[in-house]
Each structure stands twice: as C-alpha cells, then as structure tokens.
CSV table of C-alpha atoms in Angstrom, one decimal:
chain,number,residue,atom,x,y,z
O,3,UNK,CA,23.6,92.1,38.1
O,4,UNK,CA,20.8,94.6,39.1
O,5,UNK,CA,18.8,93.9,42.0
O,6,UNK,CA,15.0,94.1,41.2
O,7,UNK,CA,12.9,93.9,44.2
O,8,UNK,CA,9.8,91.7,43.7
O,9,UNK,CA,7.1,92.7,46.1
O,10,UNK,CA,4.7,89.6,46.2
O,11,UNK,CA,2.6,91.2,48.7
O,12,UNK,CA,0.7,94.7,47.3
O,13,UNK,CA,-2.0,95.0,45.2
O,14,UNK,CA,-3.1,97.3,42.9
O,15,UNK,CA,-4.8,99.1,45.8
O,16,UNK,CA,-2.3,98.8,47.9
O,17,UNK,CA,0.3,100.7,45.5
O,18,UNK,CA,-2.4,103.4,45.2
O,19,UNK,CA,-2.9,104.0,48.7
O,20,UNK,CA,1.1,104.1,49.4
O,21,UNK,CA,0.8,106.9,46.1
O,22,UNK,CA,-1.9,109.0,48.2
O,23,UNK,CA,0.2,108.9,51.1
O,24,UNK,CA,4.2,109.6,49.8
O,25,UNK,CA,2.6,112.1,47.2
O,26,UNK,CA,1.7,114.9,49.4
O,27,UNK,CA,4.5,114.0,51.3
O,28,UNK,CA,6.8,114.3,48.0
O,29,UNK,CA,5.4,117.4,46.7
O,30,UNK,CA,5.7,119.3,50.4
O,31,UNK,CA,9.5,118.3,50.3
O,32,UNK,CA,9.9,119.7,46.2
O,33,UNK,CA,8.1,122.9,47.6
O,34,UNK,CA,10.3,123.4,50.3
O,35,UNK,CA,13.3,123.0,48.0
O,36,UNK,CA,12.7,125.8,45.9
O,37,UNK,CA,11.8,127.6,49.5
O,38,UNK,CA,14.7,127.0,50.2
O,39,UNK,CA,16.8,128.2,47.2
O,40,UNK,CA,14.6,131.6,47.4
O,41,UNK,CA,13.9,132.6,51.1
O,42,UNK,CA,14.5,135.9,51.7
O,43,UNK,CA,12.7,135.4,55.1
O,44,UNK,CA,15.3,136.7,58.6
O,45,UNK,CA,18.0,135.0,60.2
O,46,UNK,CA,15.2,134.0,63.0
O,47,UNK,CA,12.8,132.5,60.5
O,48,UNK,CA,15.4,130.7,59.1
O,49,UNK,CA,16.8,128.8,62.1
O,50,UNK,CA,13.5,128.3,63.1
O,51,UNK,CA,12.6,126.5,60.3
O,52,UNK,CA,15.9,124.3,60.1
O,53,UNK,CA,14.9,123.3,63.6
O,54,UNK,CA,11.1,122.3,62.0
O,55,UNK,CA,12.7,120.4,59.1
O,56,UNK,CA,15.0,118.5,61.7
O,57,UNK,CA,12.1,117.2,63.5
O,58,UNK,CA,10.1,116.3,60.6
O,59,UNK,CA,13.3,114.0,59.1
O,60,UNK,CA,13.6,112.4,62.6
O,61,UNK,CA,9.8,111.5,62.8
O,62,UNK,CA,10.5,110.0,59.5
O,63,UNK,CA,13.8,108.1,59.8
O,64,UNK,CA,12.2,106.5,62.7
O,65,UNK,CA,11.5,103.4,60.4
O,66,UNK,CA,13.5,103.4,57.1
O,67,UNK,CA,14.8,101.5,54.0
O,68,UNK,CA,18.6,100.3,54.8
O,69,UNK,CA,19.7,102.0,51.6
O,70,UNK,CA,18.4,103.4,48.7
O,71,UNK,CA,14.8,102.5,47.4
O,72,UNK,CA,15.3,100.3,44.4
O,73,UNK,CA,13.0,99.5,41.5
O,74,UNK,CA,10.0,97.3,43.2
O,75,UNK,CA,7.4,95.1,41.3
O,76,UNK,CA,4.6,94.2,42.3
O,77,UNK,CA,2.5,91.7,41.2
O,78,UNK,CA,-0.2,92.8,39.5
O,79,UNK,CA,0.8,95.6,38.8
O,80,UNK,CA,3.4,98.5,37.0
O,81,UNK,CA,7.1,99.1,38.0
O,82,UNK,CA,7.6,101.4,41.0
O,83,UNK,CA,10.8,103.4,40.5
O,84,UNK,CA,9.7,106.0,43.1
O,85,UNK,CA,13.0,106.8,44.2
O,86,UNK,CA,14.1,107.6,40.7
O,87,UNK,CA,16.2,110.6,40.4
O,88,UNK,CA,14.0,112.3,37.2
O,89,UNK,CA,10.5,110.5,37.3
O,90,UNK,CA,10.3,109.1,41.1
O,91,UNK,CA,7.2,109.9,42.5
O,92,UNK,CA,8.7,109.8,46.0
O,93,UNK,CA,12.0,112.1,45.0
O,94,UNK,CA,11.3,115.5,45.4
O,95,UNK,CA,14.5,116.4,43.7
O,96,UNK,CA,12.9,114.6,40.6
O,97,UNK,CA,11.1,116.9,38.3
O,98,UNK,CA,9.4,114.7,38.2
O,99,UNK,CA,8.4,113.4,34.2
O,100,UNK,CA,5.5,111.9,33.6
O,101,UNK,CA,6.4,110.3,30.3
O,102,UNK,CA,3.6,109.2,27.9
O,103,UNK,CA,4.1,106.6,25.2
O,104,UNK,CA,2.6,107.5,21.8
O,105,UNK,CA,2.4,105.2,18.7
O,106,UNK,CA,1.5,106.4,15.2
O,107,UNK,CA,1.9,102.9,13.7
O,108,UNK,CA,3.0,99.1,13.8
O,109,UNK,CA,6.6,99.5,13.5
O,110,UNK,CA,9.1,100.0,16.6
O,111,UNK,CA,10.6,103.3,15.1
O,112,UNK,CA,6.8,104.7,14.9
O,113,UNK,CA,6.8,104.4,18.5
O,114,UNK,CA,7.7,107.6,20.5
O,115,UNK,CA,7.5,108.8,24.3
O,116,UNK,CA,6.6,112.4,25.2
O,117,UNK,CA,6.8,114.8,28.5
O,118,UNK,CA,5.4,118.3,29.2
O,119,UNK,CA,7.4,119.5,32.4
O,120,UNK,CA,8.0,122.5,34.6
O,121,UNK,CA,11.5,123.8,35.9
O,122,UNK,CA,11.8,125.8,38.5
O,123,UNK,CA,14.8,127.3,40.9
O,124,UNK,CA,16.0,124.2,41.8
O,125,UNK,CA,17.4,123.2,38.1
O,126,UNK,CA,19.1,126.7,37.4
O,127,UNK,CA,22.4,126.7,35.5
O,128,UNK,CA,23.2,129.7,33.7
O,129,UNK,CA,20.9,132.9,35.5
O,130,UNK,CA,17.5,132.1,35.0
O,131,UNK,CA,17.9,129.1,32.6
O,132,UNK,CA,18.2,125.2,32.6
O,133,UNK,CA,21.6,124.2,34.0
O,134,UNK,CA,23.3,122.3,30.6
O,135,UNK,CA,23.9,119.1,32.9
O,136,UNK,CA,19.7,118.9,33.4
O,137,UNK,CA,19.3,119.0,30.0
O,138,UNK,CA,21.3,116.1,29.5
O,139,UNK,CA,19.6,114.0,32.6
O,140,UNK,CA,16.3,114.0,31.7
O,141,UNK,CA,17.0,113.6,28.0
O,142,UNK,CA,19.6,110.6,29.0
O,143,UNK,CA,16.2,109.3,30.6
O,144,UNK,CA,13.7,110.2,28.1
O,145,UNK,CA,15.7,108.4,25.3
O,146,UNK,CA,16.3,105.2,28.1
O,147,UNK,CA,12.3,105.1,28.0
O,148,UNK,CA,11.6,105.6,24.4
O,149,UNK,CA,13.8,102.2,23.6
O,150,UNK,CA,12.4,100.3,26.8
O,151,UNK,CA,9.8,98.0,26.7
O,152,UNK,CA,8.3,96.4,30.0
O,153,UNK,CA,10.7,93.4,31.2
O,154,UNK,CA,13.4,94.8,28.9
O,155,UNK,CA,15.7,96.9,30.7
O,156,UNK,CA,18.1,98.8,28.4
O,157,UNK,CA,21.0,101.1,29.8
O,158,UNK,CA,22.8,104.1,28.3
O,159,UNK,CA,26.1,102.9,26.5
O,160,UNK,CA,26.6,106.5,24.7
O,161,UNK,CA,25.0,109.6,24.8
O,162,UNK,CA,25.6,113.1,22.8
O,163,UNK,CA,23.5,116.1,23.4
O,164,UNK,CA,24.1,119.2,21.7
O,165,UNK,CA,23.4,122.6,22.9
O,166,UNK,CA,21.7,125.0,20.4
O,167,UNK,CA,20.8,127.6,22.6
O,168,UNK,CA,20.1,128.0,26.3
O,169,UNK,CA,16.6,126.7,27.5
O,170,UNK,CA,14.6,129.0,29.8
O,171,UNK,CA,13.4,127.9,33.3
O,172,UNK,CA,9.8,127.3,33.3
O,173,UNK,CA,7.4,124.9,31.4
O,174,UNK,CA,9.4,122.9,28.6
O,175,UNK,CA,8.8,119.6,26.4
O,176,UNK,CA,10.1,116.8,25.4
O,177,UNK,CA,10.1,114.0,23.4
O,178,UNK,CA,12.2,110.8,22.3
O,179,UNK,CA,11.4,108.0,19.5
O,180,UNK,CA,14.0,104.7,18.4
O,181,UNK,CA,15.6,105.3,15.4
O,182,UNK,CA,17.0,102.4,14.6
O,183,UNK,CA,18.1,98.7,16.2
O,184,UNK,CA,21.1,96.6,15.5
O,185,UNK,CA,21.3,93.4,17.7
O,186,UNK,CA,21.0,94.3,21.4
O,187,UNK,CA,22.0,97.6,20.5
O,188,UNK,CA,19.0,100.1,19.8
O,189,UNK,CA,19.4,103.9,18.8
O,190,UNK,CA,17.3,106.9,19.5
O,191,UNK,CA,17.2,110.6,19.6
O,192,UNK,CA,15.8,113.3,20.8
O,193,UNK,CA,14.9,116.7,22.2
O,194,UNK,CA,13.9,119.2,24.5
O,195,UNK,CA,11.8,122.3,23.4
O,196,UNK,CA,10.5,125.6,24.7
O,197,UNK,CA,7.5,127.5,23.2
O,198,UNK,CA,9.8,128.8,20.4
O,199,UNK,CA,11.2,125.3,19.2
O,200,UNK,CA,14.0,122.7,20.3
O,201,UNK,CA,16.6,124.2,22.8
O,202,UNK,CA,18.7,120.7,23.2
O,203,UNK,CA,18.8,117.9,21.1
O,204,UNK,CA,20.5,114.2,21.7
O,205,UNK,CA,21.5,110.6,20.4
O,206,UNK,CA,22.7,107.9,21.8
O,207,UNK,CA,22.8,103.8,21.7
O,208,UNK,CA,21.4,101.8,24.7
O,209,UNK,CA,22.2,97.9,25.2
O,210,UNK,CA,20.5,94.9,26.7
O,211,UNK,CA,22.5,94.3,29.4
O,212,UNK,CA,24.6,90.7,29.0
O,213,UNK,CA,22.9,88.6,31.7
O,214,UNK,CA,19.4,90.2,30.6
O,215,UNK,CA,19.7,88.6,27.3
O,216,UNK,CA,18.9,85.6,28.0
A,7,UNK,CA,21.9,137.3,27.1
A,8,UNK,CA,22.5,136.1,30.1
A,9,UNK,CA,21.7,138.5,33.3
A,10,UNK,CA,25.1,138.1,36.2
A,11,UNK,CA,24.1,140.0,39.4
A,12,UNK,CA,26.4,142.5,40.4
A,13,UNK,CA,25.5,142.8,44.5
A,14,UNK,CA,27.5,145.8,45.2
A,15,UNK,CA,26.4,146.3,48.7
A,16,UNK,CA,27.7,142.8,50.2
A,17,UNK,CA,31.2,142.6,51.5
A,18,UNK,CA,33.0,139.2,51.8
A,19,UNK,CA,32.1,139.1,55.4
A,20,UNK,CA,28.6,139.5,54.7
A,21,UNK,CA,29.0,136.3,52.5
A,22,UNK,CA,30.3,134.0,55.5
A,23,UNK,CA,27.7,135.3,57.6
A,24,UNK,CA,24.4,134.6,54.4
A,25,UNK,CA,26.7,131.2,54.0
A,26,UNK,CA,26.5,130.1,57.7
A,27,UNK,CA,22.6,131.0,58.0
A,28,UNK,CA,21.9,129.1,54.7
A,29,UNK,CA,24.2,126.1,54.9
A,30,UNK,CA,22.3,124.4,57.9
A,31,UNK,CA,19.5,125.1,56.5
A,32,UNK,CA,20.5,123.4,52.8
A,33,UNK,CA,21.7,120.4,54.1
A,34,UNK,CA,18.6,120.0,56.8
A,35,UNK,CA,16.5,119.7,53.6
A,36,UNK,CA,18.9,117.9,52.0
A,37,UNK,CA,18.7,115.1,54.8
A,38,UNK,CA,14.9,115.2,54.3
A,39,UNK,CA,15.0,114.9,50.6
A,40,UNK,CA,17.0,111.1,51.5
A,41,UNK,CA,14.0,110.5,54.7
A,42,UNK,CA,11.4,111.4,52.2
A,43,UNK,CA,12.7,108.8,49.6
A,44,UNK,CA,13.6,105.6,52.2
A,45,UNK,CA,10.9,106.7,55.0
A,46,UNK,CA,9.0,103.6,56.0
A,47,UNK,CA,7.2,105.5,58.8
A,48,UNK,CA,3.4,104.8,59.0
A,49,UNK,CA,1.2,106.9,57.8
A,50,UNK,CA,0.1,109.4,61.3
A,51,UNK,CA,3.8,110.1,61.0
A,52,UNK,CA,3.9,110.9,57.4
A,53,UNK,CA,1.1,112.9,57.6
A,54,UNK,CA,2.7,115.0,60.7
A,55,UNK,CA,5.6,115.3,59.1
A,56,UNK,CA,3.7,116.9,55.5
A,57,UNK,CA,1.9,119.3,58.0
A,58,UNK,CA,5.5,120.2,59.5
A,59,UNK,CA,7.2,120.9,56.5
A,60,UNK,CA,4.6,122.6,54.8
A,61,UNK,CA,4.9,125.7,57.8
A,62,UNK,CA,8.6,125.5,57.3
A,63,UNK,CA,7.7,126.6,53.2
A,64,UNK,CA,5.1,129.3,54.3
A,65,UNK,CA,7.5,130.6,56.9
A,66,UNK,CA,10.1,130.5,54.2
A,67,UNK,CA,8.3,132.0,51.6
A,68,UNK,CA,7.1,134.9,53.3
A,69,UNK,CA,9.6,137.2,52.0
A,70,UNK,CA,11.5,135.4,48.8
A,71,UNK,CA,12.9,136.9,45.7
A,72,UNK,CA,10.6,136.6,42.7
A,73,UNK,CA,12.5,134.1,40.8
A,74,UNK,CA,15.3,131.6,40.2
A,75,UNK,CA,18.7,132.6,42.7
A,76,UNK,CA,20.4,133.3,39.7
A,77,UNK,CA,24.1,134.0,39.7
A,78,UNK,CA,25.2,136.9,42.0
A,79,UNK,CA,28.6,138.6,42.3
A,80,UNK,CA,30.0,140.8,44.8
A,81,UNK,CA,32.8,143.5,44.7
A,82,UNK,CA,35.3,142.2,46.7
A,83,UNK,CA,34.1,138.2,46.6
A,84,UNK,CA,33.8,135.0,44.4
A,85,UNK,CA,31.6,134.2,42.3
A,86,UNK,CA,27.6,133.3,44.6
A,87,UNK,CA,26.1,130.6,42.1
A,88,UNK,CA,24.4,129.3,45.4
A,89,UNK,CA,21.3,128.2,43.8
A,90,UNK,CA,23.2,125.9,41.2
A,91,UNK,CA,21.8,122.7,40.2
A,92,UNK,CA,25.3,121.0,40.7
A,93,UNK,CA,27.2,123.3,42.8
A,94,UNK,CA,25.0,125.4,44.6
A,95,UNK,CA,25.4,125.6,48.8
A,96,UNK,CA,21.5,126.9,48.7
A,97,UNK,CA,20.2,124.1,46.7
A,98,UNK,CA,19.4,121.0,48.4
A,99,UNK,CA,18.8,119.3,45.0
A,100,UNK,CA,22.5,119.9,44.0
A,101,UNK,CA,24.9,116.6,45.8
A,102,UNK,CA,26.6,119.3,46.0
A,103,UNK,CA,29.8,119.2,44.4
A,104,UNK,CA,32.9,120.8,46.0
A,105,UNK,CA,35.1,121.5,42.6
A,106,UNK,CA,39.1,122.3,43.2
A,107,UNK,CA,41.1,123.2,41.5
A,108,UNK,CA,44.8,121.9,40.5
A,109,UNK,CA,47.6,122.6,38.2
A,110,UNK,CA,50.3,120.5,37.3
A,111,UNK,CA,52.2,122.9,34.5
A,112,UNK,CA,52.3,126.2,33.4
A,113,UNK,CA,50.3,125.1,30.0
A,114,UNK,CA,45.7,125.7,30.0
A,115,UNK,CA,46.2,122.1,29.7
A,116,UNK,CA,48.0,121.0,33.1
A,117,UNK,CA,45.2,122.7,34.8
A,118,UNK,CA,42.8,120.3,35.9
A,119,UNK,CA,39.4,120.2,38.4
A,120,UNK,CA,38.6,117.4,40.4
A,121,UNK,CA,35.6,116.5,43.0
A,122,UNK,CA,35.2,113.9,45.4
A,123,UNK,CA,31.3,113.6,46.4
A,124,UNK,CA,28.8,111.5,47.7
A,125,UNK,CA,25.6,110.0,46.4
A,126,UNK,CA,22.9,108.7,47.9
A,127,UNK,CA,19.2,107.6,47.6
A,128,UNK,CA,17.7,110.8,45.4
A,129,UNK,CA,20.3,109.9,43.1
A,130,UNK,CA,19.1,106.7,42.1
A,131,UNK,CA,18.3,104.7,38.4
A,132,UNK,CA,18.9,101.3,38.6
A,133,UNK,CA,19.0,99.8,41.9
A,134,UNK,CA,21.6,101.1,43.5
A,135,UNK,CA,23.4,102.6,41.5
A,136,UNK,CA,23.6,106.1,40.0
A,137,UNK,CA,20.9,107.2,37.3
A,138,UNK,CA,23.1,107.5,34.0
A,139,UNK,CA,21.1,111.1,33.6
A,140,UNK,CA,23.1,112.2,36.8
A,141,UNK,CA,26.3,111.1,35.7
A,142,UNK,CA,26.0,112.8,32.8
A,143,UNK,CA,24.6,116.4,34.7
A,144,UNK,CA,27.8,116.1,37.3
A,145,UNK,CA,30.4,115.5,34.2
A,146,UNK,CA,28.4,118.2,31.8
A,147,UNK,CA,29.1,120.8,35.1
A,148,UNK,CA,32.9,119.5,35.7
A,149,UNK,CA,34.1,119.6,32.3
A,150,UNK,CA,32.4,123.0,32.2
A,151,UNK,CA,34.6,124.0,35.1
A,152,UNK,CA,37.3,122.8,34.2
A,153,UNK,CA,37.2,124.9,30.9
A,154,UNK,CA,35.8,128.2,32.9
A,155,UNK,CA,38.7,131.1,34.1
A,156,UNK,CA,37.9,133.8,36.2
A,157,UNK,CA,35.3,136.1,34.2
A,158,UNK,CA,34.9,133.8,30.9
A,159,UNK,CA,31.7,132.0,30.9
A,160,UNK,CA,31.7,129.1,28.8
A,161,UNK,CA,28.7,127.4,27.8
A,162,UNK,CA,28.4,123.8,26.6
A,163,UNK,CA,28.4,122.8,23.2
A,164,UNK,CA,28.0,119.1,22.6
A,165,UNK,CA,29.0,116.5,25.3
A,166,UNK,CA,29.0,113.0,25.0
A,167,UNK,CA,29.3,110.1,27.7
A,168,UNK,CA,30.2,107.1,27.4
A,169,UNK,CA,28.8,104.5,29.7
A,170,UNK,CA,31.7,102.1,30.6
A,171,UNK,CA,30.0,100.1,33.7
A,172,UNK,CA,26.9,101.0,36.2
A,173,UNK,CA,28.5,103.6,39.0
A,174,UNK,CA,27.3,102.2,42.5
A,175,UNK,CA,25.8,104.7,44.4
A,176,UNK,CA,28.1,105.7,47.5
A,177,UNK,CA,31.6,107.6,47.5
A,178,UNK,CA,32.8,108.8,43.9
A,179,UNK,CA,35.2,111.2,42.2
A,180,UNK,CA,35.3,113.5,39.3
A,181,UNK,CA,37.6,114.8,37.5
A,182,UNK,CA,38.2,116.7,34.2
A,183,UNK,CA,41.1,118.6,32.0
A,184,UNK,CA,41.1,120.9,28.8
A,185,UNK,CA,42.6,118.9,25.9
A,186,UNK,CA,43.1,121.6,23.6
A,187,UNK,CA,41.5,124.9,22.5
A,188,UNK,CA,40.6,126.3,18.8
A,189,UNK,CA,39.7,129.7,18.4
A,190,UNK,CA,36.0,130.1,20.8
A,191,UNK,CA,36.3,126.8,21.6
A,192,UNK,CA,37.8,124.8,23.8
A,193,UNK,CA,37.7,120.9,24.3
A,194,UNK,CA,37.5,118.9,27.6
A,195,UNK,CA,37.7,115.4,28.6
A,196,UNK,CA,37.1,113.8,32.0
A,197,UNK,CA,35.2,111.2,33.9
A,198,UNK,CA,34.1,110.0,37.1
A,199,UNK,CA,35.3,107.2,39.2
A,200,UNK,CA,34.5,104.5,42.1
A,201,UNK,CA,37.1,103.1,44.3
A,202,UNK,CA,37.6,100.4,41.1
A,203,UNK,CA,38.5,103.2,38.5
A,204,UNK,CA,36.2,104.9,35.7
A,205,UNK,CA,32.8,103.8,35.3
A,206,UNK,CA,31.4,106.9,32.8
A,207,UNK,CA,33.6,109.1,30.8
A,208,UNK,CA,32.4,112.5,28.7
A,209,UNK,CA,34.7,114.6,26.4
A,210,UNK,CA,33.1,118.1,25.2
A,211,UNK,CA,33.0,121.5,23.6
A,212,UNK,CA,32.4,124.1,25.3
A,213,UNK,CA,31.8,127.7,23.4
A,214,UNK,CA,32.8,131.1,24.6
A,215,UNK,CA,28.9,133.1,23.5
A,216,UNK,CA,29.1,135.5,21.0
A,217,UNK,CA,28.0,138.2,23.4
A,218,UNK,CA,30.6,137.5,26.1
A,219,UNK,CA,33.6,137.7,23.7
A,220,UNK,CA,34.1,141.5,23.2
C-alpha cells in the first residue's frame, strides 16, 4: 500500500509561500541542465563551475528529506506531488506539465485533460527530436490524469503508444480524455501533437488499486 | 531525416579527455537535481544556493552550441549520444543507463542487452516508487538497443507495457532480447526487475526508416 503523507499543519498560504521559494530554485536547476548538456564554455570554466554546483548541493543537503519526497496533502488544500518525475514543481528534470482539465459535457467520457509544453536538450532522442521513451512518459501520465479524479488514485496496468513519426524538440501538445470504464478498470487514449498534427498517439487501461477500493 | 554528426576532427583520445571534463560535471548536477527535490534547507539557504547556481548557467552558457547535443560520431570512435535522455553521460536528466551488451548464441536472437541502474528521488510517481512514465521511457530506450547494430538506427514503432506491480524506487535492472524479425521490422521483448523479479514488462516493434534502408 502507497504511502500518502498527510501534512495537518500548512495552509493554503503556507503551500504558496514554500511554491515561491522551491520555484526559482527549480527552474535555476532545469536551466542549468540544459547548460549543462550544451556548454561549450573551456576546461577552466567547467571545473569551476562543478566546484560552484558542489557548494550549492551541500548548502542544501544540510537539512533534507530521508528519501524521496512523496505525494503530501494538505489540509485545505490540493495534492502536492512536487517531486513528480513529469509535473513536479520541485523536479527540474520534470518538464514540467501543467495539465488542465476541460469538460464539454456531463458525462465522464466528455471529460478531457490538456497540456501545452516545451522540450528542450534535455529530452533528445533521435538528433534534434523527442527521445521515443519521453513520448511515452508524459503520455503514460497524461492518460493517468485524464481517468483520475481527486481521492481516486488509478495506476497504469497497460499502456501502447504508437510512433507515427518523430516529434520535434520544442513546443508540443497534448491531450488525453476516458474512453470508456468497465468496473475498476477505466480506458483512455491519447496523443501528443506538434504544429503540423499528432506525432504519438496512445491507449491504455488503468485500475483502482485493490486496497483503494474500498 | 534525421541529421548524425560526423566530428571528423576528434580522435578517441580527444573523447576520454571531453568525457573526463564533462562527467564530473554531469553527475555534480545530477546530485543537485536529488538536493533540489528533498532539500529542507530554510529559505537564506535556498535562496544562496539559486544565486549560486544561476552563475554556474551564465558561466556555462557563455559559449554553447545553438541547439540540442544531438548525436555526434567520430572517425575512429563509438557512437557520442552524450546528450541522450536515457543514456546520455552529458545529461544530468538521464539516470543514466549503462547498457551492455551479451550474447548467448550465434542467432540475432541470443543477443541480449541488459542494465543495472539506480533510481532515486527525481524519478518519483507514487510515493516511492518509480513513475510508470519512467518505466516505460527506460524499457522504450532498452528494447530499442537491444534491436540497434552498429550503423542501423531503428526507431520505435508501437510499444506496450504492462504494469505487473509498482517498482520501488532504489536498485533495478533491465533487460531486453529480439524475438524475431520480419522484413523492416524487428520485435523485442524485455522488462525491468527489483531484487523480487519483474515488476513492468514492454514487448515492441521497432522499424528500420525508409530513408536509412538504402
């Protein structure tokens, strides 16, 4: 059973002041990565900056989480999966998504989620386009959202994703709905899209975990 | 089609020598990437450490190469996919995986590939334990190895993962095989593994492009 860490003690405010702080933070770290992939810069500058970055890590393992950071609640408030590996706000190898939930009517299957995101050096497969294996995380997660509903966590039993051509580096799309549900089993699909139409398109059937269904 | 680097001027020596400036370098970020996620540092420190590693990036950046690392090749050398989301020794997104290769016939399908890695914090879903997303990227990259010879770039087709049980974050191991091949294509099977056995297992076809079979 999953370990969901209930944080009693933040507010609303509190969450947002802990945002304003690991954001900059985050976003510093995702610049430096693709930096990192693309220096150019001498051998000097180099080892200088290795010697910055050491410093800074130290300064900030000085107090730290025992492990990794977990989903947190708190109570008045959303979810924080800020360690997430494709949304966290506090990963800088996350993208991250911002997924937004859309509805054009009552039904589940009218329901869809949608992202508008930027890759950059650090997701390269293939010269100058998407690595196939990023295709498939952030489409693994954006079908995981689009049959989620708060409280109701629903993992990946099966996922296909098909290829139909390669997907440039830069600003991309995507978007997920339900298609169907059959018991604790609930289907969707989806795809990822450049400017010229859908690059990578996937299916797959998530499940209520057993000990969530009660 | 797809643009391969031909770096004519870099002998394999030259390679060690970019390799041991860059390594140290990859994995200091790569340590700060985990900090950045678990830090519980207060705020002075955070803030320090943003300043810090923002000079780092401008130090970096002041010579870089206009894009994405691409995939280089020199004369006398392996392949340089350095800034690969997966693989790549200049990334500090990629885990990164070390992929080896191992025969057990004389048949394409005794060859296998298999990896022994580690992931940690910024490869989180559900407390931890490994985002489904990830499992799938790492499996979409080995099976695609594990299909790849020497100067034959094969490009995914459809995969599909199966979910058997939630992969704890920590020590893992992938591997994958070619089951058979038909004409352009050829099909792979493989998974990854805790110390238990399998927890997520992918089979997929992977295409030899149009442009790359003359």
């Amino acid at each position: 059973m999953l370990k969901y860490t209930h944080v009693e003690d933040l507010t609303t405010a509190d969450v947002e002041r802990l945002r304003s702080l690991y954001e900059p933070l985050t976003r510093a770290v995702r610049d430096l990565i693709d930096a990192t992939i693309r220096t150019e810069a001498d051998a000097e500058a180099v080892t200088a900056a290795t010697a910055q970055i050491d410093a800074a890590t130290a300064s900030l393992r000085s107090s730290q989480l025992d492990g990794a950071f977990g989903v947190r609640y708190v109570t008045d408030g959303d979810p924080m999966p800020w360690g997430n590996a494709v949304i966290g706000v506090r990963n800088p190898s996350a993208p991250p998504l911002v997924i937004r939930k859309v509805s054009d009517g009552p039904a589940s299957t009218d329901r869809y989620v949608t992202s508008d995101f930027y890759l950059g050096a650090a997701f390269e497969g293939p010269p100058g386009h998407v690595h196939g294996g990023v295709s498939a995380m952030l489409l693994d997660h954006v079908l995981g959202d689009a049959v989620s509903t708060p409280g109701v966590h629903r993992l990946t039993g099966t996922i296909t994703v098909r290829y139909r051509r390669l997907t440039p580096l830069g600003r991309l799309h995507a978007e997920a709905r339900i298609t169907h549900t059959d018991g604790f089993k609930t289907y969707a699909t989806g795809h990822i899209a450049d400017a010229d139409g859908i690059t990578v398109e996937a299916e797959g059937v998530f499940i209520e975990p057993r000990w969530a269904r009660a």
